[in-house]
Amino acid sequence: MQASPKQRRDQRAGVYIHVPFCARLCPYCDFAVSIKAEIPHRAYAEALLAEFAMRAQELEGRDVRTIYVGGGTPSLWDRGELSRVLDVVRERLGVAEDVEVTLETNPNQVDEAALREWKAAGINRLSIGCQSFQPRMLQALRRNHSAEVAIEAVERALSSIGNVSLDVMYGGPDQGLEEWERDLDQLARFEGLGHVSAYNLTVEPNTAFWTRRKRGSLRVTDEDTCAMMMELLVERCTALGIEQYEVSSFAREGARSQHNSNYWVGGEYLGLGMGAHGLQIDAVRGVLRRNNARKLAHYMRVPLEAAEIEEVSAHAHLLERLFLGVRTGVGLDFDEVCHQFEHAVDAALLEGAAKVLEVMVAEELLVFDGVYRPTAAGFQLADSLAERIYDALG
Amino acid sequence: MSKRIVDQSKIRNFSIIAHIDHGKSTLADRILDVTGAITDREKKAQFLDNMELERERGITIKAQTVRLDYTADDGVTYILNLIDTPGHVDFSYEVSRSLACCEGAVLVVDAAQGVEAQTVANVYLALDNNLEIVPVLNKIDLPAADPERVKQDIEDTIGLDASDAVLCSAKSGVGVRDILEAVVHLVPPPKGDFDAPLKALVFDSWFDAYRGVVNMVRVMEGELRPKMKIHWMATGATSEITELGVYGPHARPVKSLGPGEVGFVISMIKDVSMARVGDTITTVENGAKEALPGFKDVKPMVFCGIFPTESHDYEELRDALDKLVLNDASLTYEPETSLALGFGFRCGFLGLLHMEIVQERLEREYDLDLITTAPSVVYRVVKTDGEILMIDNPSHLPVVTLIDRIEEPYITATIHVPPEHIGPVIGLCEERRGSQIDLSYAGTNRIILTYEIPMNEVVFDFFDRLKSVSRGYASLDYEFIGFRPGALVKLDVLVNDEPVDALSIIVHRDFAYERGRSLVKRLREVIPRQMYEVALQAAIGTRIISRETIKAFRKNVTAKCYGGDISRKRKLLEKQKAGKKRMKQVGNIEIPQEAFLAVLRTDQ
């Protein structure tokens, strides 16, 4: 046994590679992005490889089960460079052939050639940022693709790569229930679609939408309507055999995102690239959350330098696990939690947690079948549940 | 027998009476300047010293009383004692004691604005004490200054001859010497028998952490000397003088203070409540037979509950209050238990300003997170068995069947208002159950309104509303006049059927429905949406008179929660938990601080 003194860890881990390039800045997006007339394809790959070379040892002895290339818009990145970086990562970490390798893409880049090359590079899962199939919504979200392009992209990807997820958004500017239903109708038309990520638009600080809302020139859907949109979403997906397994994530049996699921159980992952986050369980220092510089020039100059490394106490990490548990379908299995957090759990805390969760069961926000899992109402109110967990145990 | 050190005929004791912003402190600084009491180099340091002192002395916010040497135009050097007075209506008793130490007062009126109600009240206090009034028009250099109109205003409102009023600009220094000349020639010197038994009037009292209680006194008769054994006639305390001196403005020891002189007395006394403003100091041996008139044991008029948001801060709150009363004999507190808010204190204050100052000091200087309930007045409750209860907390009211009658405190409110705003001001007074006693014109552009109003109706936002309905032109002074029976009922608030004792108020029966309705409406606005539906009800006894519902959240969830979002979310949750310190949990409902203050706000 290699149980560390501070934190027991699973051998499973993931790798996240951030590719920040975008053709334009979406008005709702607060991610780490970089808008460049000339994308430094090769230089960015070199920076990533330099970072990886030094940090690969953080995953020494782990079983890397997923690689996720997110952004930004990674589909804008030169496919040769992508392939080169993935090869190095797989080789160095001894990653098995069949692990989940996801690439995020804008619908505009999903043509036959791209699909062929991505496949050759080992991409076996595609996440397509459609956001909507309604021209008015696409316009309101300032997307740079049409509904037709998005539909074609999904169909092409389904027949080529097969394992496809698509992103849609609801609660957008002036969006009503009917308009949302038309997007849901469109989802039903994709044969073989296994995964949907459906996000309620969140107006984040430091975005154009934030400023516009403050000025009063942006009207977003009210809370009650958003709740109905989510109900409708769950209903339609369930009818398609696509089950809600996280607040915004829906999948057919076997098609859940393994990479994201690892985040939600507090698992380790190595985050590479500008603005990337990572979580490492160090034998001595315990849980470390790291994030890289959010400025491209800075990252490329010193790709090894972390903008921040935060030591997360075992208790804080356990609480994260609990609040994530009430927003995911895998839920909270006390046996698993005890095993994973042996060092941080004691009888009093477990008892306290059980007390809080039992109240939620009584309120039909959770169900208990040996594991505590959110009900449809529980998913809708997961932040309130999280607050109660922190109130009781934080 | 010691010989006189100071020639009484050269002493002039005076105060400055002015409305806030009419330039009192600027003028005081300028007088220090003109008399050479402080050097240019000291001016800055002096200012800082005052700030320090203010902080130490807390609620009786005032500048120092100073003794100044002034060589007048007649070549004689006079001793001027400038005795400062607090400037707020809550402290009118302290003002009256300070004025009792003077033979004269400089009345400063803004040459652009004219006389304000509170100034008038203080002038009357000064006239009651037979003070010679020296009218001064300040800010004459302002473009809006209208000295002739304001002189007329002084004559109309106070009945004082203002034709010889001194024109000055404290800011530029113009006319300051003229004021001092007027003081020297108009204000009579003090009288008092040097050989009579000692009588010294305490007009200020504060606690100095290093030296103990400091009393500012004016000797009326007899003599104060260092090491003398002295006796406070009202409280019965005795002690020995450890320091005797004057502020000029720096503290300077003196060997004697004779009749008419002003200075400080420091003794072994450790508690300001033993050496209170208005008390008479005499000698232990061969002391005076009778104390000076005018001592009052000032009773708090306004009460509120102060609770720590975290119950484990209770002891800290008690310590902080213990320290505050060292300096503030008029603050009272006693333990209180609320079902909704837990353990805290019921605190009594002279008035609303006093209450605000204390709350602010507790939060700022002692770093406490507090929940403060809406202020209340004290009610006199006569029970059916004849027992009389003084109730300062609505939740302590006996059940209706045991009450014969409830009496509430009344005040006389004197309001000065320009004629064009009289309508809404009368409306406000009537709305607050006031009855008009007098309405008189003082000149052509001022009406003096006198109302008797239940204090309950004035305690929260009357002053703010008065200012807003008169566009800032009305001014107010008030005086407690006694208890009168009223048709009063207790209005309870229920949150999800649970009564929240700290939200109960006592209201007049005629207003109960309207108040109940507006109260639950307001609560609906300030209590945030929660996981559960919240029913808010107002009730009199068992009768529900109003109901509002706060709908439950339907959706409250973060959409994206991946890698970096997770630690961001965790930090937010930790912050929210900390933020809840300012909320109180009633059942499973979180009630923010605003709710406890919303109960008495009646505008909108």
Coordinates of N, CA and C in Angstrom, one line a residue, chain A residues 170 199-200 223-224 228 230-231 247-248 260 264 269 277 289 310 312 320 323 327 363 365 379-384 387-388 390-391 394, chain B residues 529-532 551-571 573-574 576-577 580 585 588 590:
Chain A
Y170 N -29.3 27.5 -22.2 CA -30.6 28.0 -22.0 C -30.6 29.2 -21.0
Y199 N -26.2 24.2 -20.4 CA -25.9 25.2 -19.4 C -26.9 26.3 -19.3
N200 N -27.3 26.6 -18.1 CA -28.1 27.8 -17.9 C -27.1 28.9 -18.0
E223 N -35.7 33.4 -13.1 CA -35.4 32.2 -12.4 C -36.5 31.1 -12.6
D224 N -37.7 31.5 -12.5 CA -38.8 30.5 -12.6 C -38.8 29.9 -14.0
M228 N -38.2 26.0 -15.2 CA -39.0 25.2 -16.1 C -38.2 24.7 -17.3
M230 N -35.2 23.8 -17.3 CA -34.4 22.7 -16.8 C -35.3 21.4 -16.7
E231 N -36.5 21.7 -16.2 CA -37.4 20.5 -16.1 C -37.7 19.9 -17.4
V247 N -25.5 18.3 -12.7 CA -26.4 19.5 -12.9 C -26.6 19.8 -14.4
S248 N -25.5 19.9 -15.2 CA -25.6 20.3 -16.6 C -25.2 19.2 -17.5
N260 N -14.6 14.6 -16.8 CA -15.3 15.5 -15.9 C -15.7 14.7 -14.6
W264 N -15.3 15.6 -10.2 CA -16.4 15.6 -9.2 C -16.2 14.6 -8.0
Y269 N -5.7 15.6 -11.4 CA -5.4 15.8 -12.9 C -4.3 16.8 -13.0
H277 N -6.0 24.8 -14.8 CA -6.0 24.4 -13.3 C -5.6 22.9 -13.2
R289 N -4.0 22.6 -5.3 CA -4.7 23.1 -6.5 C -3.7 24.2 -7.1
E310 N -2.4 26.4 -4.2 CA -3.1 26.5 -3.0 C -3.1 25.2 -2.3
V312 N -4.9 22.8 -0.2 CA -6.3 22.6 0.3 C -6.3 21.6 1.5
E320 N -15.6 19.8 -0.3 CA -15.7 19.9 -1.8 C -16.4 18.6 -2.3
F323 N -20.1 18.6 -1.4 CA -21.0 19.5 -2.2 C -21.1 19.1 -3.6
R327 N -24.5 17.3 -6.3 CA -24.8 17.8 -7.7 C -24.5 16.8 -8.8
E363 N -37.0 15.9 2.5 CA -37.5 17.0 1.7 C -37.6 16.6 0.2
L365 N -35.2 16.1 -1.8 CA -34.2 16.8 -2.6 C -33.1 15.8 -2.9
F379 N -31.2 18.6 -7.9 CA -30.3 19.2 -9.0 C -30.6 20.7 -9.1
Q380 N -31.9 21.1 -9.1 CA -32.2 22.5 -9.3 C -31.7 23.4 -8.2
L381 N -31.6 22.8 -7.0 CA -31.3 23.6 -5.8 C -29.9 23.2 -5.2
A382 N -29.0 22.7 -6.1 CA -27.8 22.1 -5.5 C -27.0 23.2 -4.8
D383 N -27.0 24.4 -5.2 CA -26.3 25.4 -4.4 C -26.8 25.6 -3.0
S384 N -28.1 25.6 -2.9 CA -28.7 25.7 -1.6 C -28.3 24.5 -0.7
E387 N -24.8 25.0 0.4 CA -24.7 26.0 1.5 C -25.1 25.3 2.8
R388 N -26.0 24.5 2.8 CA -26.4 23.8 4.1 C -25.3 22.9 4.6
Y390 N -22.2 23.4 4.1 CA -21.1 24.2 4.7 C -21.6 24.8 6.0
D391 N -22.9 25.2 6.1 CA -23.4 25.7 7.3 C -23.2 24.7 8.5
G394 N -18.9 23.3 7.7 CA -17.8 24.1 7.2 C -17.0 24.8 8.3
Chain B
R529 N -35.1 35.4 -0.8 CA -35.7 34.1 -1.2 C -34.9 33.0 -0.7
Q530 N -35.5 31.9 -0.2 CA -34.8 30.8 0.4 C -35.3 29.5 -0.2
M531 N -34.8 28.4 0.4 CA -35.2 27.1 -0.1 C -36.6 26.8 0.2
Y532 N -37.2 27.5 1.2 CA -38.5 27.2 1.6 C -39.4 28.4 1.4
K551 N -41.8 33.5 -1.9 CA -41.8 32.2 -2.6 C -40.4 31.5 -2.5
A552 N -40.4 30.2 -2.5 CA -39.2 29.5 -2.3 C -38.4 29.6 -3.7
F553 N -37.1 29.4 -3.6 CA -36.3 29.3 -4.8 C -36.8 28.1 -5.6
R554 N -36.8 28.3 -6.9 CA -37.1 27.2 -7.7 C -35.8 26.6 -8.3
K555 N -34.9 27.5 -8.5 CA -33.6 27.0 -9.0 C -32.5 27.8 -8.4
N556 N -31.5 27.2 -7.9 CA -30.4 27.8 -7.4 C -29.2 26.9 -7.5
V557 N -28.6 27.0 -8.6 CA -27.5 26.1 -8.9 C -26.5 26.7 -9.9
T558 N -25.2 26.4 -9.6 CA -24.2 26.8 -10.5 C -24.1 25.9 -11.7
A559 N -24.1 26.5 -12.9 CA -24.2 25.6 -14.1 C -22.9 24.9 -14.4
K560 N -21.8 25.7 -14.3 CA -20.5 25.1 -14.7 C -19.7 24.8 -13.5
C561 N -19.2 23.6 -13.2 CA -18.4 23.3 -12.1 C -17.4 22.3 -12.4
Y562 N -16.4 22.8 -13.1 CA -15.2 21.9 -13.5 C -14.0 22.3 -12.8
G563 N -12.8 21.8 -13.2 CA -11.6 22.1 -12.6 C -11.5 23.3 -11.7
G564 N -11.2 24.5 -12.3 CA -11.0 25.7 -11.5 C -12.2 26.2 -10.8
D565 N -13.4 25.9 -11.4 CA -14.7 26.4 -10.9 C -14.9 25.8 -9.5
I566 N -14.3 24.6 -9.3 CA -14.6 23.9 -8.0 C -14.0 24.7 -6.8
S567 N -12.8 25.1 -7.0 CA -12.2 25.9 -5.8 C -12.8 27.3 -5.7
R568 N -13.2 27.8 -6.8 CA -13.9 29.1 -6.8 C -15.2 29.0 -6.0
K569 N -15.9 27.9 -6.3 CA -17.2 27.6 -5.7 C -17.0 27.4 -4.1
R570 N -15.9 26.6 -3.8 CA -15.7 26.3 -2.4 C -15.4 27.6 -1.7
K571 N -14.6 28.5 -2.3 CA -14.3 29.8 -1.6 C -15.6 30.6 -1.4
L573 N -18.6 29.4 -1.1 CA -19.4 28.8 0.0 C -18.8 29.1 1.4
E574 N -17.5 29.2 1.4 CA -16.9 29.5 2.7 C -17.2 31.0 3.1
Q576 N -19.9 32.7 2.0 CA -21.3 32.8 2.3 C -21.5 32.4 3.7
K577 N -20.8 31.4 4.1 CA -21.0 30.9 5.5 C -20.6 32.0 6.5
K580 N -23.1 34.7 6.7 CA -24.4 34.4 7.5 C -24.2 34.9 8.9
Q585 N -30.9 32.8 12.3 CA -31.7 31.7 11.9 C -32.9 31.6 12.8
N588 N -35.9 27.5 10.1 CA -35.0 27.3 9.0 C -34.9 28.5 8.1
E590 N -33.4 32.3 7.3 CA -32.4 33.2 7.6 C -32.9 34.7 7.5

